[in-house]
């Protein structure tokens, strides 16, 4: 833990509200149908917020199940808990022993995964636990339609396995009434009818909000736990978790026809003042946020007043037009990047991306504070 003095000399401050994260987890617990559990998806370092702290916050709410993307991520969490920990990336070839010894659940994504895990089970003479992933339209991971049919005709292929959950993953649940969501649900119901005794899990954050039929036995929220909006067409039902402020390094005056930044891509049409602040693309302030335009307005806030980004984003610095601020701020004061006036989702829209990418890009140079 860094001491107070480093807070004082930090260039930018990232505040992560673990109480809000716990509250967001509880929103899912309240939302879930009776008997449906709520897992925590904490891959990619807890969506960039720090997996140890995120995990600890979910533990205070008795989260029963954790999903990670990679085996290494799962092994890290395995050292912290005896609860089920699953690898969405599947059963890595040649690593079967590690899953076994460390009691990591593979999400079996193909007939080959199944066969490899089955072989391991018969070698050891025990049933091995796993999740089974059917692809219902994403075409990314999971058994495809052909493989699913082969398995349904020959269920003996999983006789040595203890399948804890059948899962599938939505591709479009963030878009309200997107027809693909219902199509995927129907396919999932059809496939899972071959395995009536096995528990099921379909919904990510957005899917959990779209329809109760999507709940089954386990919700798998990620993004919404971290405060991103799972239902973008309406007001965000989640509590904000992330706050990011940065320090003003310098204030300068520019005159009409001067330019700012690399490539001289922004030319001033009048005299104005600039603030240079201490963050850049090395901190996850994406380069696509440079040269704010009318339809893609990248701004930082000073005391609640929007200041547009002008010029390209540098590695360690961003320049903002502050000609409209009165009184003019001074070096050392702060500006809001993510907070009361701008959400991570807003910043993502300005960058032409999604909140997930903003959070997972948050850099390591920030002074991080957990509360
Ligand atoms: C990442 C992931 C989730 C969580 O999705 P969110 O949109 O962040 O809620 C759930 N299931 C699978 C298979 C995933 O890959």
Short mmCIF file of N, CA and C in Angstrom, two decimals, residues 266-341:
data_model
loop_
_atom_site.label_atom_id
_atom_site.label_comp_id
_atom_site.label_asym_id
_atom_site.label_seq_id
_atom_site.Cartn_x
_atom_site.Cartn_y
_atom_site.Cartn_z
N UNK A 266 -4.43 19.96 -35.03
CA UNK A 266 -5.50 20.86 -34.57
C UNK A 266 -5.00 22.29 -34.63
N UNK A 267 -5.73 23.14 -35.37
CA UNK A 267 -5.33 24.54 -35.53
C UNK A 267 -6.41 25.42 -34.89
N UNK A 268 -6.01 26.41 -34.11
CA UNK A 268 -6.96 27.25 -33.38
C UNK A 268 -7.53 28.33 -34.29
N UNK A 269 -8.85 28.51 -34.24
CA UNK A 269 -9.47 29.56 -35.05
C UNK A 269 -9.65 30.85 -34.25
N UNK A 270 -9.19 30.82 -32.98
CA UNK A 270 -9.17 32.05 -32.19
C UNK A 270 -8.16 31.92 -31.05
N UNK A 271 -7.84 33.02 -30.43
CA UNK A 271 -6.95 32.96 -29.26
C UNK A 271 -7.67 32.22 -28.14
N UNK A 272 -6.93 31.39 -27.43
CA UNK A 272 -7.56 30.69 -26.31
C UNK A 272 -6.49 30.26 -25.31
N UNK A 273 -6.93 29.50 -24.30
CA UNK A 273 -5.99 28.96 -23.31
C UNK A 273 -6.10 27.45 -23.28
N UNK A 274 -4.99 26.80 -22.97
CA UNK A 274 -4.96 25.34 -22.91
C UNK A 274 -4.54 24.88 -21.52
N UNK A 275 -5.08 23.73 -21.13
CA UNK A 275 -4.55 23.03 -19.95
C UNK A 275 -3.93 21.73 -20.45
N UNK A 276 -2.72 21.45 -19.99
CA UNK A 276 -2.09 20.15 -20.29
C UNK A 276 -2.21 19.30 -19.03
N UNK A 277 -2.83 18.13 -19.16
CA UNK A 277 -3.04 17.28 -17.98
C UNK A 277 -2.21 16.01 -18.06
N UNK A 278 -2.01 15.40 -16.87
CA UNK A 278 -1.07 14.28 -16.73
C UNK A 278 -1.75 12.94 -16.94
N UNK A 279 -2.11 12.65 -18.17
CA UNK A 279 -2.46 11.28 -18.53
C UNK A 279 -2.40 11.17 -20.04
N UNK A 280 -2.21 9.97 -20.53
CA UNK A 280 -2.07 9.79 -21.97
C UNK A 280 -2.41 8.38 -22.36
N UNK A 281 -2.05 8.02 -23.58
CA UNK A 281 -2.44 6.67 -24.02
C UNK A 281 -1.74 5.58 -23.24
N UNK A 282 -0.59 5.90 -22.62
CA UNK A 282 0.08 4.89 -21.78
C UNK A 282 -0.74 4.59 -20.53
N UNK A 283 -1.70 5.44 -20.22
CA UNK A 283 -2.57 5.22 -19.06
C UNK A 283 -3.93 4.68 -19.47
N UNK A 284 -4.09 4.38 -20.74
CA UNK A 284 -5.39 3.91 -21.21
C UNK A 284 -6.33 5.02 -21.63
N UNK A 285 -5.81 6.26 -21.70
CA UNK A 285 -6.62 7.33 -22.28
C UNK A 285 -6.39 7.23 -23.79
N UNK A 286 -7.31 6.54 -24.44
CA UNK A 286 -7.07 6.05 -25.81
C UNK A 286 -6.79 7.18 -26.79
N UNK A 287 -5.93 6.87 -27.75
CA UNK A 287 -5.51 7.86 -28.73
C UNK A 287 -6.70 8.33 -29.59
N UNK A 288 -7.70 7.47 -29.71
CA UNK A 288 -8.90 7.84 -30.48
C UNK A 288 -9.69 8.96 -29.80
N UNK A 289 -9.31 9.35 -28.58
CA UNK A 289 -9.98 10.46 -27.90
C UNK A 289 -9.40 11.81 -28.33
N UNK A 290 -8.37 11.77 -29.16
CA UNK A 290 -7.75 13.02 -29.61
C UNK A 290 -8.67 13.80 -30.53
N UNK A 291 -8.42 15.11 -30.63
CA UNK A 291 -9.14 15.97 -31.55
C UNK A 291 -10.65 15.76 -31.53
N UNK A 292 -11.22 16.07 -30.40
CA UNK A 292 -12.66 15.99 -30.21
C UNK A 292 -13.41 16.67 -31.35
N UNK A 293 -14.43 16.01 -31.88
CA UNK A 293 -15.26 16.61 -32.92
C UNK A 293 -16.68 16.74 -32.40
N UNK A 294 -17.56 17.30 -33.21
CA UNK A 294 -18.92 17.50 -32.71
C UNK A 294 -19.67 16.20 -32.50
N UNK A 295 -19.43 15.21 -33.37
CA UNK A 295 -20.16 13.95 -33.19
C UNK A 295 -19.38 12.97 -32.31
N UNK A 296 -18.18 13.30 -31.92
CA UNK A 296 -17.40 12.41 -31.04
C UNK A 296 -16.68 13.30 -30.04
N UNK A 297 -17.44 13.74 -29.04
CA UNK A 297 -16.94 14.80 -28.18
C UNK A 297 -16.18 14.24 -26.99
N UNK A 298 -14.85 14.28 -27.03
CA UNK A 298 -14.05 13.84 -25.90
C UNK A 298 -13.77 15.04 -25.01
N UNK A 299 -14.16 14.94 -23.76
CA UNK A 299 -13.99 16.07 -22.84
C UNK A 299 -13.48 15.59 -21.48
N UNK A 300 -12.86 16.49 -20.74
CA UNK A 300 -12.62 16.31 -19.32
C UNK A 300 -13.39 17.42 -18.61
N UNK A 301 -13.66 17.26 -17.35
CA UNK A 301 -14.47 18.25 -16.63
C UNK A 301 -13.64 19.00 -15.59
N UNK A 302 -13.80 20.30 -15.57
CA UNK A 302 -13.22 21.11 -14.51
C UNK A 302 -14.37 21.73 -13.73
N UNK A 303 -14.50 21.36 -12.47
CA UNK A 303 -15.63 21.82 -11.66
C UNK A 303 -16.96 21.68 -12.38
N UNK A 304 -17.12 20.58 -13.07
CA UNK A 304 -18.39 20.30 -13.74
C UNK A 304 -18.54 20.93 -15.11
N UNK A 305 -17.51 21.65 -15.57
CA UNK A 305 -17.60 22.28 -16.89
C UNK A 305 -16.77 21.47 -17.89
N UNK A 306 -17.40 21.13 -19.02
CA UNK A 306 -16.74 20.29 -20.03
C UNK A 306 -15.66 21.08 -20.76
N UNK A 307 -14.48 20.47 -20.95
CA UNK A 307 -13.38 21.07 -21.69
C UNK A 307 -12.94 20.09 -22.76
N UNK A 308 -13.07 20.46 -24.04
CA UNK A 308 -12.78 19.51 -25.12
C UNK A 308 -11.29 19.22 -25.28
N UNK A 309 -11.02 17.96 -25.61
CA UNK A 309 -9.65 17.54 -25.94
C UNK A 309 -9.30 18.16 -27.30
N UNK A 310 -8.15 18.84 -27.37
CA UNK A 310 -7.67 19.37 -28.66
C UNK A 310 -6.30 18.77 -28.95
N UNK A 311 -6.05 18.49 -30.22
CA UNK A 311 -4.79 17.87 -30.62
C UNK A 311 -4.79 16.38 -30.31
N UNK A 312 -3.70 15.73 -30.71
CA UNK A 312 -3.59 14.29 -30.47
C UNK A 312 -3.32 14.00 -29.00
N UNK A 313 -3.73 12.83 -28.58
CA UNK A 313 -3.37 12.35 -27.25
C UNK A 313 -1.92 11.86 -27.30
N UNK A 314 -1.08 12.34 -26.39
CA UNK A 314 0.31 11.87 -26.31
C UNK A 314 0.41 10.70 -25.34
N UNK A 315 1.59 10.16 -25.20
CA UNK A 315 1.78 9.04 -24.29
C UNK A 315 1.45 9.42 -22.85
N UNK A 316 1.86 10.64 -22.45
CA UNK A 316 1.75 11.04 -21.05
C UNK A 316 0.97 12.33 -20.84
N UNK A 317 0.41 12.89 -21.91
CA UNK A 317 -0.24 14.20 -21.78
C UNK A 317 -1.40 14.35 -22.75
N UNK A 318 -2.36 15.13 -22.28
CA UNK A 318 -3.53 15.48 -23.10
C UNK A 318 -3.72 16.98 -22.97
N UNK A 319 -4.10 17.65 -24.07
CA UNK A 319 -4.33 19.09 -24.04
C UNK A 319 -5.81 19.39 -24.22
N UNK A 320 -6.28 20.34 -23.42
CA UNK A 320 -7.71 20.68 -23.41
C UNK A 320 -7.88 22.17 -23.63
N UNK A 321 -8.90 22.52 -24.40
CA UNK A 321 -9.23 23.94 -24.58
C UNK A 321 -10.02 24.40 -23.35
N UNK A 322 -9.44 25.36 -22.63
CA UNK A 322 -10.11 25.85 -21.41
C UNK A 322 -10.38 27.36 -21.52
N UNK A 323 -10.44 27.87 -22.75
CA UNK A 323 -10.66 29.30 -22.97
C UNK A 323 -11.93 29.81 -22.33
N UNK A 324 -12.91 28.94 -22.12
CA UNK A 324 -14.22 29.34 -21.57
C UNK A 324 -14.26 29.29 -20.05
N UNK A 325 -13.16 28.86 -19.41
CA UNK A 325 -13.20 28.76 -17.94
C UNK A 325 -12.85 30.10 -17.30
N UNK A 326 -13.67 30.52 -16.40
CA UNK A 326 -13.44 31.77 -15.69
C UNK A 326 -13.90 31.60 -14.25
N UNK A 327 -13.03 31.62 -13.24
CA UNK A 327 -11.61 31.94 -13.37
C UNK A 327 -10.82 30.78 -14.00
N UNK A 328 -9.68 31.11 -14.53
CA UNK A 328 -8.81 30.11 -15.15
C UNK A 328 -8.17 29.24 -14.07
N UNK A 329 -8.19 27.92 -14.24
CA UNK A 329 -7.54 27.06 -13.24
C UNK A 329 -6.02 27.27 -13.23
N UNK A 330 -5.39 26.73 -12.20
CA UNK A 330 -3.92 26.82 -12.12
C UNK A 330 -3.33 25.41 -12.08
N UNK A 331 -2.05 25.34 -12.44
CA UNK A 331 -1.36 24.05 -12.42
C UNK A 331 -1.47 23.44 -11.03
N UNK A 332 -1.67 22.12 -10.99
CA UNK A 332 -1.80 21.43 -9.70
C UNK A 332 -3.24 21.10 -9.37
N UNK A 333 -4.16 21.87 -9.95
CA UNK A 333 -5.57 21.53 -9.74
C UNK A 333 -5.91 20.27 -10.55
N UNK A 334 -7.11 19.71 -10.29
CA UNK A 334 -7.45 18.45 -10.95
C UNK A 334 -8.61 18.62 -11.93
N UNK A 335 -8.68 17.69 -12.86
CA UNK A 335 -9.82 17.60 -13.76
C UNK A 335 -10.37 16.18 -13.71
N UNK A 336 -11.69 16.08 -13.90
CA UNK A 336 -12.35 14.77 -13.86
C UNK A 336 -12.30 14.09 -15.22
N UNK A 337 -11.84 12.84 -15.19
CA UNK A 337 -11.84 12.02 -16.42
C UNK A 337 -13.07 11.10 -16.40
N UNK A 338 -13.23 10.39 -15.28
CA UNK A 338 -14.41 9.55 -15.06
C UNK A 338 -14.94 9.92 -13.68
N UNK A 339 -16.24 10.19 -13.59
CA UNK A 339 -16.78 10.59 -12.29
C UNK A 339 -18.22 11.02 -12.41
N UNK A 340 -18.56 12.05 -11.63
CA UNK A 340 -19.96 12.48 -11.54
C UNK A 340 -20.51 12.98 -12.87
N UNK A 341 -19.64 13.56 -13.71
CA UNK A 341 -20.13 14.17 -14.95
C UNK A 341 -19.91 13.31 -16.18
#
